Coordinates of C-alpha atoms in Angstrom, one line a residue:
X1038 CA 151.6 320.7 236.0
X1039 CA 153.2 321.8 232.4
X1040 CA 151.2 322.1 229.4
X1041 CA 151.4 319.6 226.6
X1042 CA 150.5 321.1 223.2
X1043 CA 150.1 319.0 219.9
X1044 CA 151.0 315.9 222.0
X1045 CA 148.2 314.1 223.5
X1046 CA 148.6 310.7 225.5
X1047 CA 145.7 309.8 226.4
X1048 CA 142.1 311.4 227.0
X1049 CA 141.1 313.0 229.3
X1050 CA 138.6 311.7 232.2
X1051 CA 137.0 312.9 235.1
X1052 CA 138.9 313.1 238.5
X1053 CA 138.3 309.6 240.5
X1054 CA 137.6 310.2 244.1
X1055 CA 138.6 307.5 246.9
X1056 CA 137.3 308.0 250.1
X1057 CA 138.4 306.7 253.5
X1058 CA 137.8 306.6 256.3
X1059 CA 140.4 308.0 258.4
X1060 CA 140.6 311.8 256.2
X1061 CA 138.6 313.5 253.8
X1062 CA 138.0 312.5 250.6
X1063 CA 141.3 312.7 248.1
X1064 CA 140.5 313.3 244.7
X1065 CA 143.1 312.5 242.5
X1066 CA 143.9 315.1 239.9
X1067 CA 147.1 313.4 238.2
X1068 CA 147.4 310.7 236.4
X1069 CA 150.0 308.3 237.1
X1070 CA 150.1 306.3 234.6
X1071 CA 150.4 309.5 231.8
X1072 CA 153.3 310.8 234.6
X1073 CA 155.2 307.2 233.6
X1074 CA 154.9 307.1 229.9
X1075 CA 156.2 311.1 229.7
X1076 CA 159.2 310.3 231.8
X1077 CA 159.6 307.0 229.7
X1078 CA 159.5 308.8 227.1
X1079 CA 161.8 311.8 227.9
X1080 CA 164.6 308.8 229.4
X1081 CA 164.9 307.5 226.0
X1082 CA 165.7 310.8 224.2
X1083 CA 169.0 310.8 222.5
X1084 CA 169.3 314.4 224.0
X1085 CA 167.8 314.0 227.3
X1086 CA 170.5 315.3 229.1
X1087 CA 170.0 318.8 227.3
X1088 CA 167.2 319.3 229.8
X1089 CA 168.2 318.0 233.0
X1090 CA 169.7 321.6 233.8
X1091 CA 167.0 322.8 236.6
X1092 CA 166.5 319.1 237.8
X1093 CA 170.8 318.5 238.4
X1094 CA 170.6 322.1 239.8
X1095 CA 167.8 321.2 242.5
X1096 CA 169.7 318.1 242.8
X1097 CA 173.3 319.4 243.8
X1098 CA 172.0 321.8 246.5
X1099 CA 170.1 319.1 248.0
X1100 CA 172.9 316.3 248.3
X1101 CA 174.3 319.7 249.6
X1102 CA 172.2 320.3 252.6
X1103 CA 172.6 315.9 252.8
X1104 CA 176.4 316.8 253.6
X1105 CA 175.4 319.5 256.3
X1106 CA 174.2 316.7 258.6
X1107 CA 177.1 315.6 260.6
X1108 CA 176.3 311.8 260.8
X1109 CA 176.7 308.8 258.3
X1110 CA 173.5 307.6 256.9
X1111 CA 173.2 303.5 257.1
X1112 CA 170.6 303.5 254.8
X1113 CA 169.0 306.1 252.6
X1114 CA 166.0 306.1 249.9
X1115 CA 166.3 308.6 247.3
X1116 CA 162.2 308.9 246.4
X1117 CA 162.0 309.6 242.5
X1118 CA 165.1 309.5 241.9
X1119 CA 164.4 310.5 238.0
X1120 CA 167.9 309.7 236.3
X1121 CA 169.6 310.5 239.5
X1122 CA 169.9 313.7 240.2
X1123 CA 170.4 313.5 243.9
X1124 CA 172.0 310.0 243.5
X1125 CA 174.6 310.8 241.3
X1126 CA 176.2 313.9 244.3
X1127 CA 175.8 311.6 247.3
X1128 CA 179.2 310.1 248.8
X1129 CA 179.7 306.9 250.3
X1130 CA 181.8 309.0 253.4
X1131 CA 178.2 309.9 253.9
X1132 CA 175.7 307.4 253.0
X1133 CA 176.3 303.8 253.0
X1134 CA 173.4 302.0 251.0
X1135 CA 170.9 303.7 248.8
X1136 CA 168.1 303.0 246.9
X1137 CA 166.8 304.9 244.5
X1138 CA 163.3 304.5 243.3
X1139 CA 161.0 306.2 240.6
X1140 CA 158.4 305.1 238.9
X1141 CA 160.0 305.1 235.5
X1142 CA 162.6 301.7 235.0
X1143 CA 164.1 304.0 231.9
X1144 CA 165.0 307.2 234.3
X1145 CA 166.5 304.4 236.6
X1146 CA 168.3 302.6 233.9
X1147 CA 170.2 306.0 233.9
X1148 CA 171.6 306.3 237.1
X1149 CA 175.2 306.2 237.6
X1150 CA 175.5 307.2 241.1
X1151 CA 178.7 308.3 242.5
X1152 CA 182.0 306.8 243.0
X1153 CA 182.0 304.9 245.9
X1154 CA 178.6 304.9 246.7
X1155 CA 176.7 301.5 247.2
X1156 CA 173.4 302.3 245.2
X1157 CA 170.7 300.5 243.8
X1158 CA 167.4 300.9 242.0
X1159 CA 163.9 299.7 242.3
X1160 CA 160.8 301.0 240.4
X1161 CA 158.4 301.7 242.6
X1162 CA 155.7 304.6 241.8
X1163 CA 156.3 307.7 244.7
X1164 CA 152.4 307.3 245.8
X1165 CA 153.2 303.4 247.1
X1166 CA 156.0 304.2 249.1
X1167 CA 156.5 300.9 251.0
X1168 CA 159.5 300.3 252.7
X1169 CA 159.6 298.1 255.9
X1170 CA 158.3 300.2 259.5
X1171 CA 161.4 302.1 261.2
X1172 CA 164.0 300.8 258.3
X1173 CA 165.3 304.5 257.1
X1174 CA 167.5 306.5 258.1
X1175 CA 167.4 309.3 255.1
X1176 CA 164.8 309.8 252.6
X1177 CA 165.5 312.4 250.5
X1178 CA 163.1 313.9 247.4
X1179 CA 163.7 316.2 244.2
X1180 CA 161.0 317.4 242.2
X1181 CA 159.4 314.9 241.9
X1182 CA 156.2 314.7 244.4
X1183 CA 154.4 317.6 243.2
X1184 CA 153.3 314.7 240.9
X1185 CA 151.4 312.9 244.2
X1186 CA 147.7 313.1 244.6
X1187 CA 147.8 312.9 248.3
X1188 CA 150.8 314.2 250.2
X1189 CA 149.7 313.7 253.3
X1190 CA 149.5 309.8 252.9
X1191 CA 153.1 310.1 251.3
X1192 CA 154.5 312.8 254.2
X1193 CA 153.1 309.7 256.5
X1194 CA 154.1 306.9 255.1
X1195 CA 157.9 308.2 254.6
X1196 CA 157.3 309.0 258.6
X1197 CA 156.3 305.3 259.1
X1198 CA 159.8 304.1 257.1
X1199 CA 161.9 306.3 258.9
X1200 CA 163.7 305.3 262.2
X1201 CA 163.1 307.3 265.1
X1202 CA 164.9 310.7 264.5
X1203 CA 165.3 309.9 261.3
X1204 CA 165.7 312.7 258.2
X1205 CA 163.1 314.0 255.0
X1206 CA 164.8 316.2 253.0
X1207 CA 162.8 317.2 250.1
X1208 CA 162.7 320.3 247.2
X1209 CA 159.7 320.5 245.3
X1210 CA 158.1 323.0 243.0
X1211 CA 156.3 326.6 244.4
X1212 CA 152.8 328.1 243.7
X1213 CA 154.7 330.5 241.7
X1214 CA 156.5 328.2 239.4
X1215 CA 155.7 329.1 235.7
X1216 CA 153.5 332.2 236.9
X1217 CA 154.4 334.0 234.0
X1218 CA 153.1 331.0 231.6
X1219 CA 150.3 330.6 233.1
X1220 CA 148.8 334.4 232.9
X1221 CA 150.1 334.3 229.5
X1222 CA 147.7 330.9 228.2
X1223 CA 145.4 332.3 230.4
X1224 CA 144.7 335.5 228.6
X1225 CA 145.0 334.2 225.7
X1226 CA 142.8 331.4 226.0
X1227 CA 140.3 334.1 227.5
X1228 CA 140.7 336.1 224.4
X1229 CA 139.9 334.1 221.9
X1230 CA 137.9 331.5 223.8
X1231 CA 135.9 333.2 226.5
X1232 CA 137.1 330.9 229.1
X1233 CA 139.9 328.8 231.1
X1234 CA 141.5 325.8 230.8
X1235 CA 144.1 324.1 233.3
X1236 CA 147.0 324.2 231.1
X1237 CA 149.3 324.5 234.2
X1238 CA 148.3 322.7 237.1
X1239 CA 148.3 323.8 240.7
X1240 CA 150.9 323.4 242.9
X1241 CA 151.9 323.2 246.3
X1242 CA 152.1 326.9 248.2
X1243 CA 155.0 327.6 250.7
X1244 CA 152.5 328.1 253.7
X1245 CA 150.9 324.6 253.5
X1246 CA 153.9 322.6 253.8
X1247 CA 154.7 323.4 256.9
X1248 CA 151.3 322.1 258.0
X1249 CA 151.2 319.1 255.8
X1250 CA 154.6 318.0 256.9
X1251 CA 152.9 318.1 260.3
X1252 CA 149.9 316.2 259.8
X1253 CA 152.5 313.4 258.5
X1254 CA 154.1 313.1 262.3
X1255 CA 157.5 315.4 261.8
X1256 CA 159.0 317.6 263.4
X1257 CA 161.8 320.2 263.8
X1258 CA 160.6 321.4 260.4
X1259 CA 162.7 323.8 258.5
X1260 CA 161.4 325.5 255.2
X1261 CA 162.9 327.8 253.0
X1262 CA 162.4 328.8 249.6
X1263 CA 165.2 329.7 246.2
X1264 CA 163.8 330.8 242.5
X1265 CA 165.1 330.1 239.9
X1266 CA 164.5 332.4 236.6
X1267 CA 165.6 331.1 233.5
X1268 CA 165.4 333.1 230.3
X1269 CA 164.3 331.6 226.5
X1270 CA 164.1 332.7 223.0
X1271 CA 160.2 332.6 223.6
X1272 CA 157.4 330.8 225.0
X1273 CA 157.8 327.8 222.5
X1274 CA 161.3 326.9 223.7
X1275 CA 160.2 326.7 227.3
X1276 CA 157.5 324.5 226.1
X1277 CA 159.5 322.5 224.6
X1278 CA 162.0 322.0 227.6
X1279 CA 159.3 321.2 229.5
X1280 CA 158.5 318.1 227.3
X1281 CA 162.1 317.1 227.1
X1282 CA 162.0 317.0 231.4
X1283 CA 159.0 315.2 231.4
X1284 CA 156.9 317.7 232.9
X1285 CA 154.2 317.8 230.9
X1286 CA 150.9 318.6 232.3
X1287 CA 149.4 314.9 233.6
X1288 CA 146.0 316.3 235.0
X1289 CA 143.0 314.1 234.2
X1290 CA 141.2 316.9 233.1
X1291 CA 143.9 318.5 230.7
X1292 CA 143.0 320.2 227.6
X1293 CA 143.5 318.2 224.5
X1294 CA 143.4 320.3 221.6
X1295 CA 145.2 324.4 222.1
X1296 CA 144.5 326.2 218.9
X1297 CA 147.0 328.1 216.4
X1298 CA 145.4 331.4 217.4
X1299 CA 145.5 330.8 221.0
X1300 CA 149.0 329.8 221.1
X1301 CA 149.9 332.6 219.4
X1302 CA 148.5 335.0 221.1
X1303 CA 149.7 333.2 224.2
X1304 CA 153.3 333.8 222.7
X1305 CA 152.6 337.6 222.1
X1306 CA 150.9 338.7 225.7
X1307 CA 154.3 336.7 227.0
X1308 CA 156.8 338.7 224.8
X1309 CA 154.7 341.5 225.6
X1310 CA 155.0 341.3 230.2
X1311 CA 157.5 339.1 230.4
X1312 CA 160.5 340.1 228.3
X1313 CA 164.0 340.1 229.1
X1314 CA 166.4 343.4 229.0
X1315 CA 168.7 341.8 226.5
X1316 CA 166.3 339.6 224.3
X1317 CA 163.6 336.6 224.7
X1318 CA 161.1 335.9 227.9
X1319 CA 161.9 334.5 231.8
X1320 CA 159.9 331.3 233.3
X1321 CA 160.2 331.3 237.0
X1322 CA 160.6 328.2 238.9
X1323 CA 160.1 328.0 242.5
X1324 CA 162.2 326.0 244.1
X1325 CA 160.7 325.1 247.7
X1326 CA 163.5 323.2 250.1
X1327 CA 162.2 321.2 253.7
X1328 CA 163.8 319.1 256.2
X1329 CA 161.8 317.4 258.8
X1330 CA 162.6 315.0 261.2
X1331 CA 160.7 311.5 262.8
X1332 CA 159.9 312.6 266.7
X1333 CA 162.7 311.2 268.7
X1334 CA 163.5 311.0 272.8
X1335 CA 166.8 312.1 272.1
X1336 CA 165.6 315.6 270.2
X1337 CA 165.7 318.7 272.1
X1338 CA 162.3 319.3 274.2
X1339 CA 160.4 322.7 274.5
X1340 CA 160.9 323.9 278.2
X1341 CA 158.1 323.2 280.5
X1342 CA 155.4 325.9 280.2
X1343 CA 155.6 328.5 283.2
X1344 CA 160.1 328.1 283.9
X1345 CA 160.8 330.7 282.3
X1346 CA 163.0 332.7 284.4
X1347 CA 163.2 336.3 282.1
X1348 CA 160.2 338.3 281.1
X1349 CA 160.3 339.5 278.4
X1350 CA 160.6 343.0 279.2
X1351 CA 163.8 342.8 280.4
X1352 CA 165.1 340.5 277.4
X1353 CA 167.1 344.2 276.0
X1354 CA 168.7 343.7 279.4
X1355 CA 169.8 340.5 279.0
X1356 CA 170.7 340.1 275.2
X1357 CA 173.1 343.4 276.0
X1358 CA 176.2 343.5 277.7
X1359 CA 176.1 346.3 280.9
X1360 CA 178.4 349.2 279.8
X1361 CA 177.7 348.4 276.5
X1362 CA 177.0 351.3 274.8
X1363 CA 177.2 352.9 271.3
X1364 CA 180.3 353.1 269.2
X1365 CA 181.7 354.6 266.4
X1366 CA 182.9 357.4 265.1
X1367 CA 180.9 360.8 265.6
X1368 CA 180.7 363.4 262.6

């Protein structure tokens, strides 16, 4: 997703292709082992809390959306829990038992939970989400699913594990995330090298999230988006913070080296195109929030075709009471 400059974990290999009989072939874009190592390294930093500002904010907003559902969940899972960005804000009055899963054991070891919450941790790759069918009431995921290679398969696995009328609440980075950094690096590399390299990995577009959730078997979807615009002294501080968040590039085809001249040119372009009014530069993080429900007979169902009793041309008469005229002061 994000650039990793001067710190290569392993050589980039060609993307692997797996064929499945029930779906189109899946191209593995991200190296999950590299992502695990990045999270382990970030979790072991002494100043790891300094880089949690985005994930803590989104996790808090996601936990608040759980509170908006007026029910108590007996069994829940935090998918891609990290350092507990959602788990640390969920109260025991809302969730009786919560299991936090993540690829990184070092991240899981730092989850504190909230007072009164019965929670446990379990090391598990998000791509291999495996729980008993119809065993969960709630699955929540915050800023983790953008690193999953096969989102439709993950959504189907979540849907299988949920009980009927179970809910899946999530947040993931959207397609406009870090468009400033992407543009600056592309322009600089095209100028200096005469070509482009994938320094910033692709993100899911908001128009695709609903389709993917429908393919996964979810209904009554609610999808909205928000943007966090954060200021940094320069492009270099932004990239340093992304590394501290464990959000460095983990794509198989990521470049192994970025020249100093390219970086200096990118920083100059970034400062020239996306400077803040006060000082420094801006970086945009687009957050896609979604809610999907597993189908159940007790859920509201659409009326049968042809059962309508009001014509659309009379809709204004129905919504506007008779005798209700315009009111207000006339000049």
